PDB file of C-alpha atoms in Angstrom:
ATOM      1  CA  MET A   1       3.299 -18.106  -7.261  1.00 92.00           C
ATOM      2  CA  ASP A   2       2.827 -15.620  -4.297  1.00 97.00           C
ATOM      3  CA  ILE A   3       1.725 -13.038  -6.829  1.00 98.00           C
ATOM      4  CA  GLN A   4      -0.104 -13.876  -9.752  1.00 98.00           C
ATOM      5  CA  THR A   5      -0.141 -11.818 -12.933  1.00 98.00           C
ATOM      6  CA  SER A   6      -2.346 -11.887 -15.951  1.00 98.00           C
ATOM      7  CA  LYS A   7      -3.102  -9.583 -19.034  1.00 97.00           C
ATOM      8  CA  THR A   8      -6.825  -9.849 -20.326  1.00 97.00           C
ATOM      9  CA  ASP A   9      -8.441  -7.272 -22.722  1.00 98.00           C
ATOM     10  CA  GLY A  10      -6.095  -4.603 -21.953  1.00 98.00           C
ATOM     11  CA  ILE A  11      -6.170  -5.183 -18.264  1.00 98.00           C
ATOM     12  CA  LEU A  12      -2.962  -6.216 -16.341  1.00 98.00           C
ATOM     13  CA  THR A  13      -4.183  -7.919 -13.072  1.00 98.00           C
ATOM     14  CA  ILE A  14      -1.752  -8.240 -10.064  1.00 98.00           C
ATOM     15  CA  GLU A  15      -3.009 -10.445  -7.461  1.00 98.00           C
ATOM     16  CA  PHE A  16      -1.529 -11.131  -4.006  1.00 98.00           C
ATOM     17  CA  ASN A  17      -1.735 -15.180  -3.608  1.00 98.00           C
ATOM     18  CA  ARG A  18      -0.544 -16.055  -0.382  1.00 98.00           C
ATOM     19  CA  PRO A  19      -3.272 -16.579   1.787  1.00 96.00           C
ATOM     20  CA  GLU A  20      -1.572 -18.807   4.147  1.00 96.00           C
ATOM     21  CA  ARG A  21       0.519 -16.127   5.426  1.00 97.00           C
ATOM     22  CA  LYS A  22      -2.454 -13.618   4.864  1.00 98.00           C
ATOM     23  CA  ASN A  23      -0.649 -12.215   1.862  1.00 98.00           C
ATOM     24  CA  ALA A  24       2.174 -10.917   3.891  1.00 98.00           C
ATOM     25  CA  ILE A  25       4.523  -9.326   1.262  1.00 98.00           C
ATOM     26  CA  THR A  26       8.175 -10.609   0.747  1.00 97.00           C
ATOM     27  CA  GLY A  27      11.154  -8.784  -0.943  1.00 95.00           C
ATOM     28  CA  ALA A  28      10.419 -11.282  -3.809  1.00 97.00           C
ATOM     29  CA  MET A  29       6.748 -10.271  -4.144  1.00 98.00           C
ATOM     30  CA  TYR A  30       7.930  -6.538  -4.305  1.00 98.00           C
ATOM     31  CA  SER A  31      10.133  -7.628  -7.090  1.00 97.00           C
ATOM     32  CA  THR A  32       7.799  -9.333  -9.164  1.00 98.00           C
ATOM     33  CA  MET A  33       5.134  -6.494  -8.781  1.00 98.00           C
ATOM     34  CA  ALA A  34       7.559  -3.929  -9.560  1.00 98.00           C
ATOM     35  CA  ALA A  35       8.808  -5.764 -12.752  1.00 98.00           C
ATOM     36  CA  ALA A  36       5.154  -6.317 -13.821  1.00 98.00           C
ATOM     37  CA  LEU A  37       4.354  -2.555 -13.621  1.00 98.00           C
ATOM     38  CA  ARG A  38       7.498  -1.607 -15.462  1.00 98.00           C
ATOM     39  CA  ASP A  39       6.664  -4.060 -18.052  1.00 98.00           C
ATOM     40  CA  ALA A  40       3.084  -2.710 -18.312  1.00 98.00           C
ATOM     41  CA  GLU A  41       4.630   0.721 -18.778  1.00 97.00           C
ATOM     42  CA  GLY A  42       6.150  -0.209 -21.843  1.00 94.00           C
ATOM     43  CA  ASP A  43       3.358  -2.518 -23.185  1.00 97.00           C
ATOM     44  CA  ALA A  44       0.777  -0.803 -25.465  1.00 96.00           C
ATOM     45  CA  GLY A  45      -1.454  -3.793 -24.855  1.00 97.00           C
ATOM     46  CA  VAL A  46      -1.839  -2.729 -21.229  1.00 98.00           C
ATOM     47  CA  ARG A  47      -4.439   0.098 -20.634  1.00 98.00           C
ATOM     48  CA  ALA A  48      -5.264  -0.478 -17.098  1.00 98.00           C
ATOM     49  CA  ILE A  49      -4.140  -2.063 -14.125  1.00 98.00           C
ATOM     50  CA  LEU A  50      -6.093  -3.670 -11.356  1.00 99.00           C
ATOM     51  CA  ILE A  51      -4.207  -4.865  -7.941  1.00 98.00           C
ATOM     52  CA  THR A  52      -6.462  -7.101  -5.687  1.00 98.00           C
ATOM     53  CA  GLY A  53      -6.060  -9.767  -2.967  1.00 98.00           C
ATOM     54  CA  LYS A  54      -8.181 -12.506  -1.739  1.00 97.00           C
ATOM     55  CA  PRO A  55     -11.941 -12.001  -0.571  1.00 96.00           C
ATOM     56  CA  GLU A  56     -10.793 -12.782   2.984  1.00 97.00           C
ATOM     57  CA  ILE A  57      -7.593 -10.758   2.976  1.00 98.00           C
ATOM     58  CA  PHE A  58      -6.056  -7.953   0.801  1.00 98.00           C
ATOM     59  CA  THR A  59      -2.462  -7.905   2.546  1.00 98.00           C
ATOM     60  CA  ALA A  60      -1.349  -8.066   6.156  1.00 98.00           C
ATOM     61  CA  GLY A  61       1.621  -5.665   4.896  1.00 97.00           C
ATOM     62  CA  ASN A  62       5.300  -6.760   5.023  1.00 96.00           C
ATOM     63  CA  ASP A  63       6.226 -10.005   6.006  1.00 96.00           C
ATOM     64  CA  LEU A  64       7.954  -9.313   9.144  1.00 90.00           C
ATOM     65  CA  ASP A  65      10.378 -12.132   8.954  1.00 89.00           C
ATOM     66  CA  ASP A  66      11.628 -11.454   5.692  1.00 90.00           C
ATOM     67  CA  PHE A  67      11.641  -7.841   6.168  1.00 85.00           C
ATOM     68  CA  LEU A  68      13.694  -7.990   9.442  1.00 83.00           C
ATOM     69  CA  ASN A  69      16.182 -10.356   7.799  1.00 81.00           C
ATOM     70  CA  ASN A  70      16.973  -8.015   5.050  1.00 76.00           C
ATOM     71  CA  VAL A  71      17.055  -4.773   6.989  1.00 67.00           C
ATOM     72  CA  GLY A  72      20.909  -4.944   7.060  1.00 57.00           C
ATOM     73  CA  GLU A  73      22.225  -1.633   8.571  1.00 56.00           C
ATOM     74  CA  GLY A  74      18.488  -0.485   8.601  1.00 56.00           C
ATOM     75  CA  LYS A  75      19.012   1.798   5.678  1.00 61.00           C
ATOM     76  CA  MET A  76      15.831   1.898   3.290  1.00 67.00           C
ATOM     77  CA  THR A  77      17.701   2.481   0.139  1.00 75.00           C
ATOM     78  CA  GLU A  78      16.160   2.981  -3.143  1.00 79.00           C
ATOM     79  CA  ASP A  79      17.320  -0.368  -4.463  1.00 84.00           C
ATOM     80  CA  ARG A  80      15.185  -1.921  -2.099  1.00 91.00           C
ATOM     81  CA  PRO A  81      12.449  -4.258  -3.685  1.00 94.00           C
ATOM     82  CA  VAL A  82       9.791  -2.321  -1.645  1.00 94.00           C
ATOM     83  CA  PHE A  83      11.233   1.019  -2.920  1.00 94.00           C
ATOM     84  CA  GLN A  84      11.149  -0.336  -6.738  1.00 96.00           C
ATOM     85  CA  PHE A  85       7.443  -1.401  -6.244  1.00 97.00           C
ATOM     86  CA  MET A  86       6.329   1.800  -4.792  1.00 97.00           C
ATOM     87  CA  SER A  87       8.298   3.776  -7.252  1.00 96.00           C
ATOM     88  CA  ALA A  88       7.008   1.955 -10.065  1.00 98.00           C
ATOM     89  CA  LEU A  89       3.275   2.432  -8.775  1.00 98.00           C
ATOM     90  CA  GLU A  90       3.864   6.028  -8.129  1.00 96.00           C
ATOM     91  CA  SER A  91       5.171   6.786 -11.493  1.00 96.00           C
ATOM     92  CA  SER A  92       2.873   4.531 -13.424  1.00 97.00           C
ATOM     93  CA  SER A  93       1.313   6.556 -16.336  1.00 98.00           C
ATOM     94  CA  LYS A  94      -1.446   4.310 -16.970  1.00 98.00           C
ATOM     95  CA  PRO A  95      -4.613   3.951 -14.382  1.00 98.00           C
ATOM     96  CA  VAL A  96      -4.500   1.794 -11.522  1.00 98.00           C
ATOM     97  CA  VAL A  97      -7.494   0.324 -10.004  1.00 98.00           C
ATOM     98  CA  ALA A  98      -7.567  -1.455  -6.414  1.00 98.00           C
ATOM     99  CA  ALA A  99      -9.955  -3.875  -4.982  1.00 98.00           C
ATOM    100  CA  VAL A 100      -9.668  -4.338  -1.374  1.00 98.00           C
ATOM    101  CA  ALA A 101     -11.411  -6.991   0.671  1.00 98.00           C
ATOM    102  CA  GLY A 102     -10.541  -7.970   4.187  1.00 98.00           C
ATOM    103  CA  ALA A 103      -7.472  -6.435   6.017  1.00 98.00           C
ATOM    104  CA  ALA A 104      -5.049  -3.853   4.230  1.00 98.00           C
ATOM    105  CA  VAL A 105      -2.312  -3.408   7.033  1.00 98.00           C
ATOM    106  CA  GLY A 106       0.671  -0.936   6.879  1.00 98.00           C
ATOM    107  CA  ILE A 107       1.963  -0.643   3.280  1.00 97.00           C
ATOM    108  CA  GLY A 108      -1.377  -2.383   2.344  1.00 98.00           C
ATOM    109  CA  THR A 109      -3.239   0.853   2.993  1.00 98.00           C
ATOM    110  CA  THR A 110      -0.148   3.226   1.967  1.00 98.00           C
ATOM    111  CA  MET A 111      -0.128   1.833  -1.478  1.00 98.00           C
ATOM    112  CA  LEU A 112      -3.867   2.752  -2.072  1.00 98.00           C
ATOM    113  CA  MET A 113      -2.778   6.354  -1.906  1.00 97.00           C
ATOM    114  CA  HIS A 114      -0.778   5.745  -5.020  1.00 98.00           C
ATOM    115  CA  CYS A 115      -3.837   4.255  -6.952  1.00 98.00           C
ATOM    116  CA  ASP A 116      -6.320   5.970  -9.107  1.00 98.00           C
ATOM    117  CA  LEU A 117      -9.560   4.146  -8.338  1.00 98.00           C
ATOM    118  CA  VAL A 118      -9.745   2.424  -5.067  1.00 98.00           C
ATOM    119  CA  TYR A 119     -13.024   0.336  -4.316  1.00 98.00           C
ATOM    120  CA  ALA A 120     -13.531  -1.583  -1.086  1.00 98.00           C
ATOM    121  CA  ALA A 121     -15.732  -4.647   0.113  1.00 98.00           C
ATOM    122  CA  ASP A 122     -17.871  -3.760   3.050  1.00 98.00           C
ATOM    123  CA  THR A 123     -15.558  -6.358   4.800  1.00 96.00           C
ATOM    124  CA  ALA A 124     -12.272  -4.349   4.388  1.00 98.00           C
ATOM    125  CA  ARG A 125     -10.462  -2.873   7.237  1.00 98.00           C
ATOM    126  CA  PHE A 126      -7.631  -0.567   6.903  1.00 98.00           C
ATOM    127  CA  SER A 127      -4.812   0.247   9.345  1.00 98.00           C
ATOM    128  CA  MET A 128      -1.521   2.013   9.436  1.00 98.00           C
ATOM    129  CA  PRO A 129       0.395   0.854  12.580  1.00 97.00           C
ATOM    130  CA  PHE A 130       3.449   2.350  12.077  1.00 97.00           C
ATOM    131  CA  ALA A 131       3.647   4.261  15.401  1.00 97.00           C
ATOM    132  CA  GLN A 132       2.444   1.263  17.252  1.00 96.00           C
ATOM    133  CA  LEU A 133       5.785  -0.657  15.791  1.00 95.00           C
ATOM    134  CA  GLY A 134       8.022   2.177  16.832  1.00 96.00           C
ATOM    135  CA  LEU A 135       8.324   3.636  13.575  1.00 96.00           C
ATOM    136  CA  CYS A 136       6.679   6.588  11.445  1.00 97.00           C
ATOM    137  CA  PRO A 137       4.748   6.664   8.199  1.00 97.00           C
ATOM    138  CA  GLU A 138       6.150   5.561   4.934  1.00 95.00           C
ATOM    139  CA  PHE A 139       5.949   6.626   1.294  1.00 97.00           C
ATOM    140  CA  ALA A 140       4.208   9.853   1.783  1.00 97.00           C
ATOM    141  CA  SER A 141       1.344   8.368   3.612  1.00 97.00           C
ATOM    142  CA  SER A 142       1.987  11.407   6.335  1.00 97.00           C
ATOM    143  CA  LEU A 143       1.246  13.733   3.572  1.00 97.00           C
ATOM    144  CA  LEU A 144      -1.529  11.872   1.307  1.00 98.00           C
ATOM    145  CA  VAL A 145      -3.563  10.482   4.255  1.00 98.00           C
ATOM    146  CA  ALA A 146      -3.931  14.225   5.674  1.00 97.00           C
ATOM    147  CA  GLN A 147      -4.646  15.513   2.337  1.00 96.00           C
ATOM    148  CA  ALA A 148      -7.273  13.038   1.548  1.00 96.00           C
ATOM    149  CA  ALA A 149      -9.018  13.177   5.237  1.00 97.00           C
ATOM    150  CA  GLY A 150      -7.938  16.232   6.922  1.00 97.00           C
ATOM    151  CA  TYR A 151      -5.129  16.519   9.443  1.00 98.00           C
ATOM    152  CA  THR A 152      -7.185  15.367  12.725  1.00 97.00           C
ATOM    153  CA  ARG A 153      -8.793  12.307  11.129  1.00 97.00           C
ATOM    154  CA  ALA A 154      -5.189  11.352   9.607  1.00 98.00           C
ATOM    155  CA  ALA A 155      -3.698  12.135  13.048  1.00 98.00           C
ATOM    156  CA  GLU A 156      -6.158   9.513  14.601  1.00 97.00           C
ATOM    157  CA  LYS A 157      -5.284   7.007  11.963  1.00 98.00           C
ATOM    158  CA  LEU A 158      -1.624   7.523  12.119  1.00 98.00           C
ATOM    159  CA  LEU A 159      -1.060   8.092  15.714  1.00 98.00           C
ATOM    160  CA  LEU A 160      -3.005   5.457  17.232  1.00 98.00           C
ATOM    161  CA  GLY A 161      -2.563   3.183  14.293  1.00 97.00           C
ATOM    162  CA  GLU A 162      -5.895   1.414  15.115  1.00 97.00           C
ATOM    163  CA  ALA A 163      -8.070  -0.457  12.323  1.00 98.00           C
ATOM    164  CA  PHE A 164     -11.087   1.354  10.489  1.00 98.00           C
ATOM    165  CA  GLY A 165     -13.645  -0.177   8.416  1.00 98.00           C
ATOM    166  CA  ALA A 166     -14.707   0.549   4.864  1.00 98.00           C
ATOM    167  CA  GLN A 167     -17.401   3.032   5.475  1.00 98.00           C
ATOM    168  CA  GLU A 168     -14.705   5.284   7.294  1.00 98.00           C
ATOM    169  CA  ALA A 169     -12.220   4.925   4.537  1.00 98.00           C
ATOM    170  CA  PHE A 170     -14.940   6.119   2.198  1.00 98.00           C
ATOM    171  CA  GLU A 171     -15.587   9.271   4.408  1.00 98.00           C
ATOM    172  CA  MET A 172     -11.936   9.864   4.462  1.00 98.00           C
ATOM    173  CA  GLY A 173     -11.735   9.808   0.932  1.00 97.00           C
ATOM    174  CA  ILE A 174      -9.261   6.763   0.735  1.00 98.00           C
ATOM    175  CA  VAL A 175     -11.714   4.658  -1.216  1.00 98.00           C
ATOM    176  CA  ALA A 176     -14.365   5.795  -4.005  1.00 98.00           C
ATOM    177  CA  LYS A 177     -16.972   3.142  -3.296  1.00 98.00           C
ATOM    178  CA  VAL A 178     -17.887   0.424  -0.932  1.00 98.00           C
ATOM    179  CA  LEU A 179     -19.591  -2.734  -2.225  1.00 98.00           C
ATOM    180  CA  PRO A 180     -20.527  -6.033  -1.117  1.00 98.00           C
ATOM    181  CA  SER A 181     -17.763  -8.482  -1.096  1.00 97.00           C
ATOM    182  CA  SER A 182     -19.303 -10.596  -3.465  1.00 97.00           C
ATOM    183  CA  GLU A 183     -19.636  -7.760  -5.952  1.00 98.00           C
ATOM    184  CA  LEU A 184     -16.279  -6.176  -5.582  1.00 98.00           C
ATOM    185  CA  LEU A 185     -14.014  -7.761  -7.828  1.00 98.00           C
ATOM    186  CA  ALA A 186     -16.563  -7.824 -10.761  1.00 98.00           C
ATOM    187  CA  PHE A 187     -17.119  -4.152 -10.244  1.00 98.00           C
ATOM    188  CA  ALA A 188     -13.466  -3.283 -10.228  1.00 98.00           C
ATOM    189  CA  GLN A 189     -12.944  -5.299 -13.402  1.00 98.00           C
ATOM    190  CA  ARG A 190     -15.945  -3.487 -14.943  1.00 98.00           C
ATOM    191  CA  GLN A 191     -14.027  -0.102 -13.925  1.00 98.00           C
ATOM    192  CA  ALA A 192     -10.846  -1.123 -15.415  1.00 98.00           C
ATOM    193  CA  ALA A 193     -12.650  -2.239 -18.545  1.00 98.00           C
ATOM    194  CA  LYS A 194     -14.429   1.229 -18.991  1.00 98.00           C
ATOM    195  CA  LEU A 195     -10.754   2.722 -18.740  1.00 98.00           C
ATOM    196  CA  VAL A 196      -9.291   0.440 -21.430  1.00 98.00           C
ATOM    197  CA  LYS A 197     -12.019   1.750 -24.103  1.00 98.00           C
ATOM    198  CA  LEU A 198     -11.109   5.383 -23.397  1.00 98.00           C
ATOM    199  CA  PRO A 199      -8.531   7.137 -25.281  1.00 98.00           C
ATOM    200  CA  PRO A 200      -5.329   5.926 -23.754  1.00 97.00           C
ATOM    201  CA  ALA A 201      -3.553   9.493 -24.340  1.00 97.00           C
ATOM    202  CA  SER A 202      -6.214  11.361 -22.744  1.00 98.00           C
ATOM    203  CA  ILE A 203      -6.425   9.056 -19.594  1.00 98.00           C
ATOM    204  CA  ARG A 204      -2.463   9.244 -19.291  1.00 97.00           C
ATOM    205  CA  THR A 205      -2.778  13.191 -19.730  1.00 97.00           C
ATOM    206  CA  THR A 206      -5.520  13.841 -17.271  1.00 98.00           C
ATOM    207  CA  LYS A 207      -3.593  11.564 -14.700  1.00 98.00           C
ATOM    208  CA  ALA A 208      -0.387  13.129 -14.942  1.00 97.00           C
ATOM    209  CA  LEU A 209      -2.100  16.611 -14.708  1.00 97.00           C
ATOM    210  CA  MET A 210      -4.076  15.536 -11.455  1.00 96.00           C
ATOM    211  CA  LYS A 211      -0.753  14.422  -9.889  1.00 95.00           C
ATOM    212  CA  ARG A 212       1.290  17.188 -11.286  1.00 94.00           C
ATOM    213  CA  SER A 213       0.839  19.534  -8.370  1.00 90.00           C
ATOM    214  CA  ARG A 214       1.627  16.972  -5.848  1.00 92.00           C
ATOM    215  CA  ALA A 215       4.545  15.219  -7.487  1.00 93.00           C
ATOM    216  CA  ALA A 216       7.559  17.540  -5.771  1.00 93.00           C
ATOM    217  CA  LEU A 217       5.689  17.328  -2.565  1.00 95.00           C
ATOM    218  CA  VAL A 218       5.351  13.372  -2.495  1.00 95.00           C
ATOM    219  CA  LYS A 219       8.919  13.077  -3.479  1.00 94.00           C
ATOM    220  CA  GLU A 220      10.310  15.376  -0.944  1.00 96.00           C
ATOM    221  CA  THR A 221       7.960  13.452   1.536  1.00 96.00           C
ATOM    222  CA  ILE A 222       9.056  10.248   1.046  1.00 95.00           C
ATOM    223  CA  ALA A 223      12.690  11.381   1.505  1.00 94.00           C
ATOM    224  CA  ALA A 224      11.959  12.777   4.708  1.00 95.00           C
ATOM    225  CA  GLU A 225      10.203   9.772   5.821  1.00 95.00           C
ATOM    226  CA  ASN A 226      12.527   7.314   4.728  1.00 93.00           C
ATOM    227  CA  GLU A 227      15.369   9.082   6.749  1.00 92.00           C
ATOM    228  CA  ARG A 228      13.357   8.911   9.837  1.00 94.00           C
ATOM    229  CA  PHE A 229      11.956   5.525   9.121  1.00 93.00           C
ATOM    230  CA  SER A 230      15.649   4.055   8.423  1.00 90.00           C
ATOM    231  CA  ALA A 231      16.909   5.569  11.893  1.00 92.00           C
ATOM    232  CA  MET A 232      13.656   4.147  13.964  1.00 94.00           C
ATOM    233  CA  LEU A 233      13.905   0.956  12.186  1.00 91.00           C
ATOM    234  CA  VAL A 234      17.300   0.016  14.233  1.00 89.00           C
ATOM    235  CA  GLY A 235      16.151   2.106  17.262  1.00 92.00           C
ATOM    236  CA  ASP A 236      15.006   0.664  20.487  1.00 95.00           C
ATOM    237  CA  GLU A 237      11.321   1.255  20.228  1.00 96.00           C
ATOM    238  CA  ALA A 238      11.201  -0.802  17.033  1.00 94.00           C
ATOM    239  CA  LYS A 239      13.508  -3.506  18.560  1.00 92.00           C
ATOM    240  CA  GLU A 240      10.926  -3.733  21.537  1.00 96.00           C
ATOM    241  CA  ALA A 241       7.784  -3.928  19.240  1.00 95.00           C
ATOM    242  CA  PHE A 242       9.395  -6.744  17.048  1.00 92.00           C
ATOM    243  CA  THR A 243      10.339  -8.639  19.853  1.00 93.00           C
ATOM    244  CA  ALA A 244       6.983  -8.405  21.485  1.00 94.00           C
ATOM    245  CA  PHE A 245       5.274  -9.214  18.173  1.00 91.00           C
ATOM    246  CA  PHE A 246       7.357 -12.644  17.787  1.00 91.00           C
ATOM    247  CA  GLU A 247       7.110 -13.261  21.541  1.00 93.00           C
ATOM    248  CA  LYS A 248       3.288 -12.780  21.129  1.00 93.00           C
ATOM    249  CA  ARG A 249       2.866 -10.461  24.157  1.00 95.00           C
ATOM    250  CA  LYS A 250       2.163  -6.620  24.253  1.00 95.00           C
ATOM    251  CA  PRO A 251       4.827  -4.349  24.012  1.00 94.00           C
ATOM    252  CA  ASP A 252       6.338  -1.925  27.009  1.00 96.00           C
ATOM    253  CA  PHE A 253       7.308   1.482  25.993  1.00 96.00           C
ATOM    254  CA  SER A 254       7.074   2.665  29.460  1.00 94.00           C
ATOM    255  CA  ARG A 255      10.813   3.089  29.668  1.00 93.00           C
ATOM    256  CA  PHE A 256      11.540   5.242  26.512  1.00 93.00           C
ATOM    257  CA  ASP A 257      11.080   9.132  26.767  1.00 85.00           C
TER     258      ASP A 257
END
């Protein structure tokens, strides 16, 4: 299974399990994760959720073959699997812990903005290369990265799209703690286990109150990003970027203005 799920001692674990493709996410994988999150919402036996990957890779982001084959007219409608997953993640009333080792590319970094406790191995590398692909930020990353890190640092990461390490992610407020790779998963599991033992209504209420002030703005930002993302997805700049990717060459944007 490309996504493995398990429930143990009150913790739902969702694990990327497609290392041969660097845990690149397909529509089917998004659907599996969305269903797991929705089921957890109504399961009193689940008190915390842990999202993780492999020691060598968290996720390389969208599987571009799968993604482009399902673009259709380019409309990123809310029935698409990625929307279903991100909606379930953002609206989860239960605490979500993420353990990140290796690369977290594109949506691999974006999804962390919607988790509650994010821990990274010292090997972790983060990137949001949307502009490099002729696209724009997604799922409120243009808002949440700037809120966490400040405008200038967010601009550096979102405009240039270059990868950055775990320590810088910590300094930016994207991750709560950096650990040796060998200690990451066990630490994240212990943090999730702490949440399991706390009063569930108190945890849900505290999370809801912390997210209350940003909820409307996140929804508005996602809608604004999606409108632009959809238009850019079928634009010439994105076509050049994706063609160059598959041809294994550098894209040439010199003819665009």
